[in-house]
Amino acid sequence: KAATLIALKRLAEAKKLLESLLRENAKRPVALLNLGSAHALTNNLPEALRRYDQALALENEGRWREAVTLHEQSLAQADTPAAHCHLGRCLMELGEHDQAERELQVVLRTSPDNLAARRALGDLYWRQLDLPRALEQFQTAASLAPGDGELVDTVRTIERDLAASGAAAAPEPVV
């Protein structure tokens, strides 16, 4: 019903309905997203962002399937690298690795220096035990954030694992 009210531009009614739903259950992902949309359509950007942050909190709670739904709906409204990164991470957590890789590659096609996407793709390849590809992503990430000790440690760990397995290490990325 709220989505219909939004589509009909009856935004005040939609916001009132969604706010009552959220009073009943403060973590209803679809209600959060729709309320964010209603606020955005009424040019109440701070409130839209607050609601979006609430939706991201579901991701932080490990509610991956709900978070995927929200991120997909979010991308339908605003195609942003951050939303693709979050969607990729959620899909990775659900074990949907091919889809996760596709989402992260979308980001890297338009923003090859996106640190979050590089890290996420490195994590994905590491989980899949594709150490050469993981190393390549983490080396690129480390070159984008030279002061990040965690990235440096990750690169060293993967290099050691590769050396121990006898596999050839990926070449240093050209920056």
PDB file of N, CA, C and O in Angstrom, residues 80-143:
ATOM      1  N   THR A  80      24.961   3.543  -7.764  1.00  0.00           N
ATOM      2  CA  THR A  80      26.188   4.082  -7.173  1.00  0.00           C
ATOM      3  C   THR A  80      27.200   2.970  -6.937  1.00  0.00           C
ATOM      4  O   THR A  80      26.820   1.826  -6.668  1.00  0.00           O
ATOM      5  N   PRO A  81      28.491   3.296  -7.009  1.00  0.00           N
ATOM      6  CA  PRO A  81      29.513   2.295  -6.708  1.00  0.00           C
ATOM      7  C   PRO A  81      29.359   1.711  -5.302  1.00  0.00           C
ATOM      8  O   PRO A  81      29.538   0.505  -5.098  1.00  0.00           O
ATOM      9  N   ALA A  82      29.023   2.547  -4.330  1.00  0.00           N
ATOM     10  CA  ALA A  82      28.881   2.057  -2.955  1.00  0.00           C
ATOM     11  C   ALA A  82      27.791   1.000  -2.854  1.00  0.00           C
ATOM     12  O   ALA A  82      27.969  -0.024  -2.181  1.00  0.00           O
ATOM     13  N   ALA A  83      26.677   1.226  -3.525  1.00  0.00           N
ATOM     14  CA  ALA A  83      25.589   0.243  -3.472  1.00  0.00           C
ATOM     15  C   ALA A  83      26.011  -1.070  -4.124  1.00  0.00           C
ATOM     16  O   ALA A  83      25.687  -2.153  -3.622  1.00  0.00           O
ATOM     17  N   HIS A  84      26.742  -0.995  -5.250  1.00  0.00           N
ATOM     18  CA  HIS A  84      27.235  -2.228  -5.883  1.00  0.00           C
ATOM     19  C   HIS A  84      28.215  -2.953  -4.959  1.00  0.00           C
ATOM     20  O   HIS A  84      28.182  -4.188  -4.864  1.00  0.00           O
ATOM     21  N   CYS A  85      29.082  -2.198  -4.278  1.00  0.00           N
ATOM     22  CA  CYS A  85      30.030  -2.821  -3.337  1.00  0.00           C
ATOM     23  C   CYS A  85      29.292  -3.519  -2.197  1.00  0.00           C
ATOM     24  O   CYS A  85      29.600  -4.664  -1.866  1.00  0.00           O
ATOM     25  N   HIS A  86      28.317  -2.824  -1.617  1.00  0.00           N
ATOM     26  CA  HIS A  86      27.556  -3.436  -0.529  1.00  0.00           C
ATOM     27  C   HIS A  86      26.813  -4.671  -1.016  1.00  0.00           C
ATOM     28  O   HIS A  86      26.789  -5.696  -0.329  1.00  0.00           O
ATOM     29  N   LEU A  87      26.206  -4.575  -2.185  1.00  0.00           N
ATOM     30  CA  LEU A  87      25.493  -5.725  -2.735  1.00  0.00           C
ATOM     31  C   LEU A  87      26.460  -6.880  -2.965  1.00  0.00           C
ATOM     32  O   LEU A  87      26.162  -8.035  -2.621  1.00  0.00           O
ATOM     33  N   GLY A  88      27.627  -6.594  -3.529  1.00  0.00           N
ATOM     34  CA  GLY A  88      28.623  -7.638  -3.750  1.00  0.00           C
ATOM     35  C   GLY A  88      29.039  -8.311  -2.451  1.00  0.00           C
ATOM     36  O   GLY A  88      29.155  -9.546  -2.386  1.00  0.00           O
ATOM     37  N   ARG A  89      29.272  -7.524  -1.412  1.00  0.00           N
ATOM     38  CA  ARG A  89      29.650  -8.093  -0.109  1.00  0.00           C
ATOM     39  C   ARG A  89      28.542  -8.994   0.452  1.00  0.00           C
ATOM     40  O   ARG A  89      28.813 -10.078   0.969  1.00  0.00           O
ATOM     41  N   CYS A  90      27.309  -8.530   0.346  1.00  0.00           N
ATOM     42  CA  CYS A  90      26.193  -9.336   0.860  1.00  0.00           C
ATOM     43  C   CYS A  90      26.069 -10.648   0.095  1.00  0.00           C
ATOM     44  O   CYS A  90      25.869 -11.711   0.691  1.00  0.00           O
ATOM     45  N   LEU A  91      26.174 -10.572  -1.219  1.00  0.00           N
ATOM     46  CA  LEU A  91      26.097 -11.785  -2.034  1.00  0.00           C
ATOM     47  C   LEU A  91      27.234 -12.744  -1.686  1.00  0.00           C
ATOM     48  O   LEU A  91      27.041 -13.967  -1.648  1.00  0.00           O
ATOM     49  N   MET A  92      28.410 -12.188  -1.425  1.00  0.00           N
ATOM     50  CA  MET A  92      29.547 -13.022  -1.023  1.00  0.00           C
ATOM     51  C   MET A  92      29.224 -13.750   0.278  1.00  0.00           C
ATOM     52  O   MET A  92      29.494 -14.945   0.407  1.00  0.00           O
ATOM     53  N   GLU A  93      28.637 -13.041   1.225  1.00  0.00           N
ATOM     54  CA  GLU A  93      28.285 -13.657   2.509  1.00  0.00           C
ATOM     55  C   GLU A  93      27.253 -14.768   2.340  1.00  0.00           C
ATOM     56  O   GLU A  93      27.232 -15.720   3.123  1.00  0.00           O
ATOM     57  N   LEU A  94      26.426 -14.648   1.312  1.00  0.00           N
ATOM     58  CA  LEU A  94      25.420 -15.672   1.042  1.00  0.00           C
ATOM     59  C   LEU A  94      25.974 -16.821   0.197  1.00  0.00           C
ATOM     60  O   LEU A  94      25.256 -17.759  -0.120  1.00  0.00           O
ATOM     61  N   GLY A  95      27.255 -16.718  -0.199  1.00  0.00           N
ATOM     62  CA  GLY A  95      27.870 -17.765  -1.006  1.00  0.00           C
ATOM     63  C   GLY A  95      27.546 -17.660  -2.482  1.00  0.00           C
ATOM     64  O   GLY A  95      27.834 -18.584  -3.250  1.00  0.00           O
ATOM     65  N   GLU A  96      26.970 -16.550  -2.903  1.00  0.00           N
ATOM     66  CA  GLU A  96      26.620 -16.343  -4.309  1.00  0.00           C
ATOM     67  C   GLU A  96      27.784 -15.619  -4.986  1.00  0.00           C
ATOM     68  O   GLU A  96      27.702 -14.444  -5.341  1.00  0.00           O
ATOM     69  N   HIS A  97      28.877 -16.347  -5.140  1.00  0.00           N
ATOM     70  CA  HIS A  97      30.146 -15.750  -5.552  1.00  0.00           C
ATOM     71  C   HIS A  97      30.140 -15.184  -6.965  1.00  0.00           C
ATOM     72  O   HIS A  97      30.736 -14.125  -7.197  1.00  0.00           O
ATOM     73  N   ASP A  98      29.506 -15.863  -7.908  1.00  0.00           N
ATOM     74  CA  ASP A  98      29.482 -15.340  -9.282  1.00  0.00           C
ATOM     75  C   ASP A  98      28.767 -13.996  -9.344  1.00  0.00           C
ATOM     76  O   ASP A  98      29.247 -13.051  -9.986  1.00  0.00           O
ATOM     77  N   GLN A  99      27.640 -13.910  -8.664  1.00  0.00           N
ATOM     78  CA  GLN A  99      26.895 -12.650  -8.648  1.00  0.00           C
ATOM     79  C   GLN A  99      27.689 -11.566  -7.912  1.00  0.00           C
ATOM     80  O   GLN A  99      27.700 -10.412  -8.328  1.00  0.00           O
ATOM     81  N   ALA A 100      28.339 -11.947  -6.829  1.00  0.00           N
ATOM     82  CA  ALA A 100      29.148 -10.987  -6.075  1.00  0.00           C
ATOM     83  C   ALA A 100      30.259 -10.430  -6.955  1.00  0.00           C
ATOM     84  O   ALA A 100      30.489  -9.218  -6.991  1.00  0.00           O
ATOM     85  N   GLU A 101      30.930 -11.310  -7.686  1.00  0.00           N
ATOM     86  CA  GLU A 101      32.010 -10.864  -8.563  1.00  0.00           C
ATOM     87  C   GLU A 101      31.486  -9.904  -9.632  1.00  0.00           C
ATOM     88  O   GLU A 101      32.117  -8.881  -9.916  1.00  0.00           O
ATOM     89  N   ARG A 102      30.329 -10.215 -10.187  1.00  0.00           N
ATOM     90  CA  ARG A 102      29.742  -9.321 -11.205  1.00  0.00           C
ATOM     91  C   ARG A 102      29.493  -7.932 -10.636  1.00  0.00           C
ATOM     92  O   ARG A 102      29.795  -6.921 -11.284  1.00  0.00           O
ATOM     93  N   GLU A 103      28.936  -7.843  -9.445  1.00  0.00           N
ATOM     94  CA  GLU A 103      28.648  -6.538  -8.839  1.00  0.00           C
ATOM     95  C   GLU A 103      29.934  -5.756  -8.590  1.00  0.00           C
ATOM     96  O   GLU A 103      29.995  -4.552  -8.850  1.00  0.00           O
ATOM     97  N   LEU A 104      30.960  -6.425  -8.117  1.00  0.00           N
ATOM     98  CA  LEU A 104      32.222  -5.740  -7.825  1.00  0.00           C
ATOM     99  C   LEU A 104      32.924  -5.322  -9.114  1.00  0.00           C
ATOM    100  O   LEU A 104      33.541  -4.248  -9.166  1.00  0.00           O
ATOM    101  N   GLN A 105      32.803  -6.132 -10.153  1.00  0.00           N
ATOM    102  CA  GLN A 105      33.401  -5.766 -11.443  1.00  0.00           C
ATOM    103  C   GLN A 105      32.702  -4.553 -12.055  1.00  0.00           C
ATOM    104  O   GLN A 105      33.337  -3.757 -12.746  1.00  0.00           O
ATOM    105  N   VAL A 106      31.408  -4.403 -11.795  1.00  0.00           N
ATOM    106  CA  VAL A 106      30.680  -3.213 -12.269  1.00  0.00           C
ATOM    107  C   VAL A 106      31.364  -1.963 -11.726  1.00  0.00           C
ATOM    108  O   VAL A 106      31.578  -0.987 -12.450  1.00  0.00           O
ATOM    109  N   VAL A 107      31.713  -2.006 -10.461  1.00  0.00           N
ATOM    110  CA  VAL A 107      32.363  -0.852  -9.830  1.00  0.00           C
ATOM    111  C   VAL A 107      33.723  -0.600 -10.475  1.00  0.00           C
ATOM    112  O   VAL A 107      34.053   0.538 -10.830  1.00  0.00           O
ATOM    113  N   LEU A 108      34.503  -1.651 -10.645  1.00  0.00           N
ATOM    114  CA  LEU A 108      35.868  -1.487 -11.143  1.00  0.00           C
ATOM    115  C   LEU A 108      35.915  -1.058 -12.604  1.00  0.00           C
ATOM    116  O   LEU A 108      36.876  -0.423 -13.023  1.00  0.00           O
ATOM    117  N   ARG A 109      34.875  -1.369 -13.361  1.00  0.00           N
ATOM    118  CA  ARG A 109      34.842  -0.896 -14.755  1.00  0.00           C
ATOM    119  C   ARG A 109      34.744   0.623 -14.824  1.00  0.00           C
ATOM    120  O   ARG A 109      35.310   1.249 -15.707  1.00  0.00           O
ATOM    121  N   THR A 110      34.020   1.208 -13.899  1.00  0.00           N
ATOM    122  CA  THR A 110      33.859   2.667 -13.907  1.00  0.00           C
ATOM    123  C   THR A 110      34.811   3.377 -12.947  1.00  0.00           C
ATOM    124  O   THR A 110      35.113   4.538 -13.142  1.00  0.00           O
ATOM    125  N   SER A 111      35.256   2.667 -11.912  1.00  0.00           N
ATOM    126  CA  SER A 111      36.135   3.261 -10.891  1.00  0.00           C
ATOM    127  C   SER A 111      37.247   2.270 -10.553  1.00  0.00           C
ATOM    128  O   SER A 111      37.222   1.646  -9.487  1.00  0.00           O
ATOM    129  N   PRO A 112      38.246   2.125 -11.417  1.00  0.00           N
ATOM    130  CA  PRO A 112      39.284   1.119 -11.169  1.00  0.00           C
ATOM    131  C   PRO A 112      40.087   1.357  -9.894  1.00  0.00           C
ATOM    132  O   PRO A 112      40.704   0.433  -9.383  1.00  0.00           O
ATOM    133  N   ASP A 113      40.043   2.562  -9.356  1.00  0.00           N
ATOM    134  CA  ASP A 113      40.762   2.864  -8.119  1.00  0.00           C
ATOM    135  C   ASP A 113      39.870   2.785  -6.885  1.00  0.00           C
ATOM    136  O   ASP A 113      40.219   3.325  -5.828  1.00  0.00           O
ATOM    137  N   ASN A 114      38.750   2.104  -6.991  1.00  0.00           N
ATOM    138  CA  ASN A 114      37.831   1.995  -5.863  1.00  0.00           C
ATOM    139  C   ASN A 114      38.392   0.977  -4.862  1.00  0.00           C
ATOM    140  O   ASN A 114      38.402  -0.230  -5.115  1.00  0.00           O
ATOM    141  N   LEU A 115      38.863   1.495  -3.742  1.00  0.00           N
ATOM    142  CA  LEU A 115      39.515   0.662  -2.733  1.00  0.00           C
ATOM    143  C   LEU A 115      38.570  -0.390  -2.164  1.00  0.00           C
ATOM    144  O   LEU A 115      38.952  -1.556  -2.002  1.00  0.00           O
ATOM    145  N   ALA A 116      37.343  -0.015  -1.875  1.00  0.00           N
ATOM    146  CA  ALA A 116      36.390  -0.961  -1.285  1.00  0.00           C
ATOM    147  C   ALA A 116      36.127  -2.134  -2.226  1.00  0.00           C
ATOM    148  O   ALA A 116      36.068  -3.292  -1.792  1.00  0.00           O
ATOM    149  N   ALA A 117      35.980  -1.856  -3.510  1.00  0.00           N
ATOM    150  CA  ALA A 117      35.736  -2.927  -4.478  1.00  0.00           C
ATOM    151  C   ALA A 117      36.961  -3.824  -4.615  1.00  0.00           C
ATOM    152  O   ALA A 117      36.831  -5.051  -4.722  1.00  0.00           O
ATOM    153  N   ARG A 118      38.153  -3.241  -4.623  1.00  0.00           N
ATOM    154  CA  ARG A 118      39.390  -4.040  -4.716  1.00  0.00           C
ATOM    155  C   ARG A 118      39.513  -4.978  -3.516  1.00  0.00           C
ATOM    156  O   ARG A 118      39.822  -6.163  -3.661  1.00  0.00           O
ATOM    157  N   ARG A 119      39.264  -4.435  -2.321  1.00  0.00           N
ATOM    158  CA  ARG A 119      39.341  -5.273  -1.114  1.00  0.00           C
ATOM    159  C   ARG A 119      38.305  -6.385  -1.157  1.00  0.00           C
ATOM    160  O   ARG A 119      38.607  -7.538  -0.833  1.00  0.00           O
ATOM    161  N   ALA A 120      37.089  -6.029  -1.522  1.00  0.00           N
ATOM    162  CA  ALA A 120      36.015  -7.026  -1.548  1.00  0.00           C
ATOM    163  C   ALA A 120      36.318  -8.120  -2.568  1.00  0.00           C
ATOM    164  O   ALA A 120      36.119  -9.312  -2.300  1.00  0.00           O
ATOM    165  N   LEU A 121      36.807  -7.732  -3.733  1.00  0.00           N
ATOM    166  CA  LEU A 121      37.142  -8.725  -4.754  1.00  0.00           C
ATOM    167  C   LEU A 121      38.308  -9.600  -4.286  1.00  0.00           C
ATOM    168  O   LEU A 121      38.307 -10.816  -4.498  1.00  0.00           O
ATOM    169  N   GLY A 122      39.281  -8.988  -3.611  1.00  0.00           N
ATOM    170  CA  GLY A 122      40.368  -9.773  -3.035  1.00  0.00           C
ATOM    171  C   GLY A 122      39.851 -10.778  -2.020  1.00  0.00           C
ATOM    172  O   GLY A 122      40.252 -11.953  -2.009  1.00  0.00           O
ATOM    173  N   ASP A 123      38.939 -10.332  -1.154  1.00  0.00           N
ATOM    174  CA  ASP A 123      38.330 -11.243  -0.175  1.00  0.00           C
ATOM    175  C   ASP A 123      37.601 -12.384  -0.871  1.00  0.00           C
ATOM    176  O   ASP A 123      37.703 -13.546  -0.457  1.00  0.00           O
ATOM    177  N   LEU A 124      36.865 -12.043  -1.918  1.00  0.00           N
ATOM    178  CA  LEU A 124      36.111 -13.059  -2.650  1.00  0.00           C
ATOM    179  C   LEU A 124      37.048 -14.115  -3.229  1.00  0.00           C
ATOM    180  O   LEU A 124      36.837 -15.317  -3.051  1.00  0.00           O
ATOM    181  N   TYR A 125      38.097 -13.678  -3.907  1.00  0.00           N
ATOM    182  CA  TYR A 125      39.043 -14.629  -4.500  1.00  0.00           C
ATOM    183  C   TYR A 125      39.756 -15.443  -3.430  1.00  0.00           C
ATOM    184  O   TYR A 125      40.026 -16.631  -3.612  1.00  0.00           O
ATOM    185  N   TRP A 126      40.064 -14.821  -2.297  1.00  0.00           N
ATOM    186  CA  TRP A 126      40.729 -15.534  -1.213  1.00  0.00           C
ATOM    187  C   TRP A 126      39.815 -16.631  -0.677  1.00  0.00           C
ATOM    188  O   TRP A 126      40.246 -17.758  -0.429  1.00  0.00           O
ATOM    189  N   ARG A 127      38.541 -16.300  -0.496  1.00  0.00           N
ATOM    190  CA  ARG A 127      37.575 -17.308  -0.032  1.00  0.00           C
ATOM    191  C   ARG A 127      37.484 -18.476  -1.010  1.00  0.00           C
ATOM    192  O   ARG A 127      37.224 -19.600  -0.609  1.00  0.00           O
ATOM    193  N   GLN A 128      37.644 -18.173  -2.282  1.00  0.00           N
ATOM    194  CA  GLN A 128      37.577 -19.213  -3.309  1.00  0.00           C
ATOM    195  C   GLN A 128      38.921 -19.920  -3.484  1.00  0.00           C
ATOM    196  O   GLN A 128      39.056 -20.781  -4.344  1.00  0.00           O
ATOM    197  N   LEU A 129      39.904 -19.524  -2.686  1.00  0.00           N
ATOM    198  CA  LEU A 129      41.265 -20.072  -2.731  1.00  0.00           C
ATOM    199  C   LEU A 129      41.955 -19.805  -4.059  1.00  0.00           C
ATOM    200  O   LEU A 129      42.856 -20.545  -4.464  1.00  0.00           O
ATOM    201  N   ASP A 130      41.553 -18.747  -4.723  1.00  0.00           N
ATOM    202  CA  ASP A 130      42.216 -18.296  -5.953  1.00  0.00           C
ATOM    203  C   ASP A 130      43.259 -17.260  -5.532  1.00  0.00           C
ATOM    204  O   ASP A 130      43.067 -16.051  -5.673  1.00  0.00           O
ATOM    205  N   LEU A 131      44.364 -17.770  -4.986  1.00  0.00           N
ATOM    206  CA  LEU A 131      45.358 -16.900  -4.370  1.00  0.00           C
ATOM    207  C   LEU A 131      46.027 -15.930  -5.342  1.00  0.00           C
ATOM    208  O   LEU A 131      46.242 -14.771  -4.973  1.00  0.00           O
ATOM    209  N   PRO A 132      46.365 -16.339  -6.567  1.00  0.00           N
ATOM    210  CA  PRO A 132      46.972 -15.345  -7.476  1.00  0.00           C
ATOM    211  C   PRO A 132      46.053 -14.152  -7.745  1.00  0.00           C
ATOM    212  O   PRO A 132      46.503 -13.002  -7.720  1.00  0.00           O
ATOM    213  N   ARG A 133      44.771 -14.418  -7.970  1.00  0.00           N
ATOM    214  CA  ARG A 133      43.848 -13.308  -8.219  1.00  0.00           C
ATOM    215  C   ARG A 133      43.615 -12.493  -6.955  1.00  0.00           C
ATOM    216  O   ARG A 133      43.479 -11.262  -7.010  1.00  0.00           O
ATOM    217  N   ALA A 134      43.555 -13.154  -5.805  1.00  0.00           N
ATOM    218  CA  ALA A 134      43.395 -12.437  -4.538  1.00  0.00           C
ATOM    219  C   ALA A 134      44.595 -11.521  -4.308  1.00  0.00           C
ATOM    220  O   ALA A 134      44.434 -10.349  -3.953  1.00  0.00           O
ATOM    221  N   LEU A 135      45.784 -12.056  -4.546  1.00  0.00           N
ATOM    222  CA  LEU A 135      46.990 -11.260  -4.363  1.00  0.00           C
ATOM    223  C   LEU A 135      46.990 -10.039  -5.271  1.00  0.00           C
ATOM    224  O   LEU A 135      47.308  -8.932  -4.832  1.00  0.00           O
ATOM    225  N   GLU A 136      46.597 -10.225  -6.508  1.00  0.00           N
ATOM    226  CA  GLU A 136      46.560  -9.097  -7.449  1.00  0.00           C
ATOM    227  C   GLU A 136      45.642  -7.988  -6.942  1.00  0.00           C
ATOM    228  O   GLU A 136      46.001  -6.796  -6.974  1.00  0.00           O
ATOM    229  N   GLN A 137      44.462  -8.358  -6.444  1.00  0.00           N
ATOM    230  CA  GLN A 137      43.514  -7.352  -5.949  1.00  0.00           C
ATOM    231  C   GLN A 137      44.052  -6.659  -4.694  1.00  0.00           C
ATOM    232  O   GLN A 137      43.961  -5.437  -4.560  1.00  0.00           O
ATOM    233  N   PHE A 138      44.631  -7.447  -3.781  1.00  0.00           N
ATOM    234  CA  PHE A 138      45.145  -6.843  -2.552  1.00  0.00           C
ATOM    235  C   PHE A 138      46.376  -5.986  -2.812  1.00  0.00           C
ATOM    236  O   PHE A 138      46.579  -4.967  -2.149  1.00  0.00           O
ATOM    237  N   GLN A 139      47.215  -6.375  -3.770  1.00  0.00           N
ATOM    238  CA  GLN A 139      48.371  -5.529  -4.113  1.00  0.00           C
ATOM    239  C   GLN A 139      47.897  -4.202  -4.691  1.00  0.00           C
ATOM    240  O   GLN A 139      48.442  -3.140  -4.352  1.00  0.00           O
ATOM    241  N   THR A 140      46.893  -4.257  -5.542  1.00  0.00           N
ATOM    242  CA  THR A 140      46.352  -3.017  -6.101  1.00  0.00           C
ATOM    243  C   THR A 140      45.750  -2.170  -4.993  1.00  0.00           C
ATOM    244  O   THR A 140      45.971  -0.953  -4.937  1.00  0.00           O
ATOM    245  N   ALA A 141      45.000  -2.800  -4.093  1.00  0.00           N
ATOM    246  CA  ALA A 141      44.411  -2.070  -2.967  1.00  0.00           C
ATOM    247  C   ALA A 141      45.510  -1.435  -2.111  1.00  0.00           C
ATOM    248  O   ALA A 141      45.392  -0.273  -1.706  1.00  0.00           O
ATOM    249  N   ALA A 142      46.572  -2.185  -1.855  1.00  0.00           N
ATOM    250  CA  ALA A 142      47.668  -1.657  -1.039  1.00  0.00           C
ATOM    251  C   ALA A 142      48.344  -0.473  -1.722  1.00  0.00           C
ATOM    252  O   ALA A 142      48.773   0.468  -1.050  1.00  0.00           O
ATOM    253  N   SER A 143      48.420  -0.505  -3.054  1.00  0.00           N
ATOM    254  CA  SER A 143      49.017   0.636  -3.758  1.00  0.00           C
ATOM    255  C   SER A 143      48.112   1.866  -3.693  1.00  0.00           C
ATOM    256  O   SER A 143      48.581   2.994  -3.766  1.00  0.00           O
TER     257      SER A 143
END
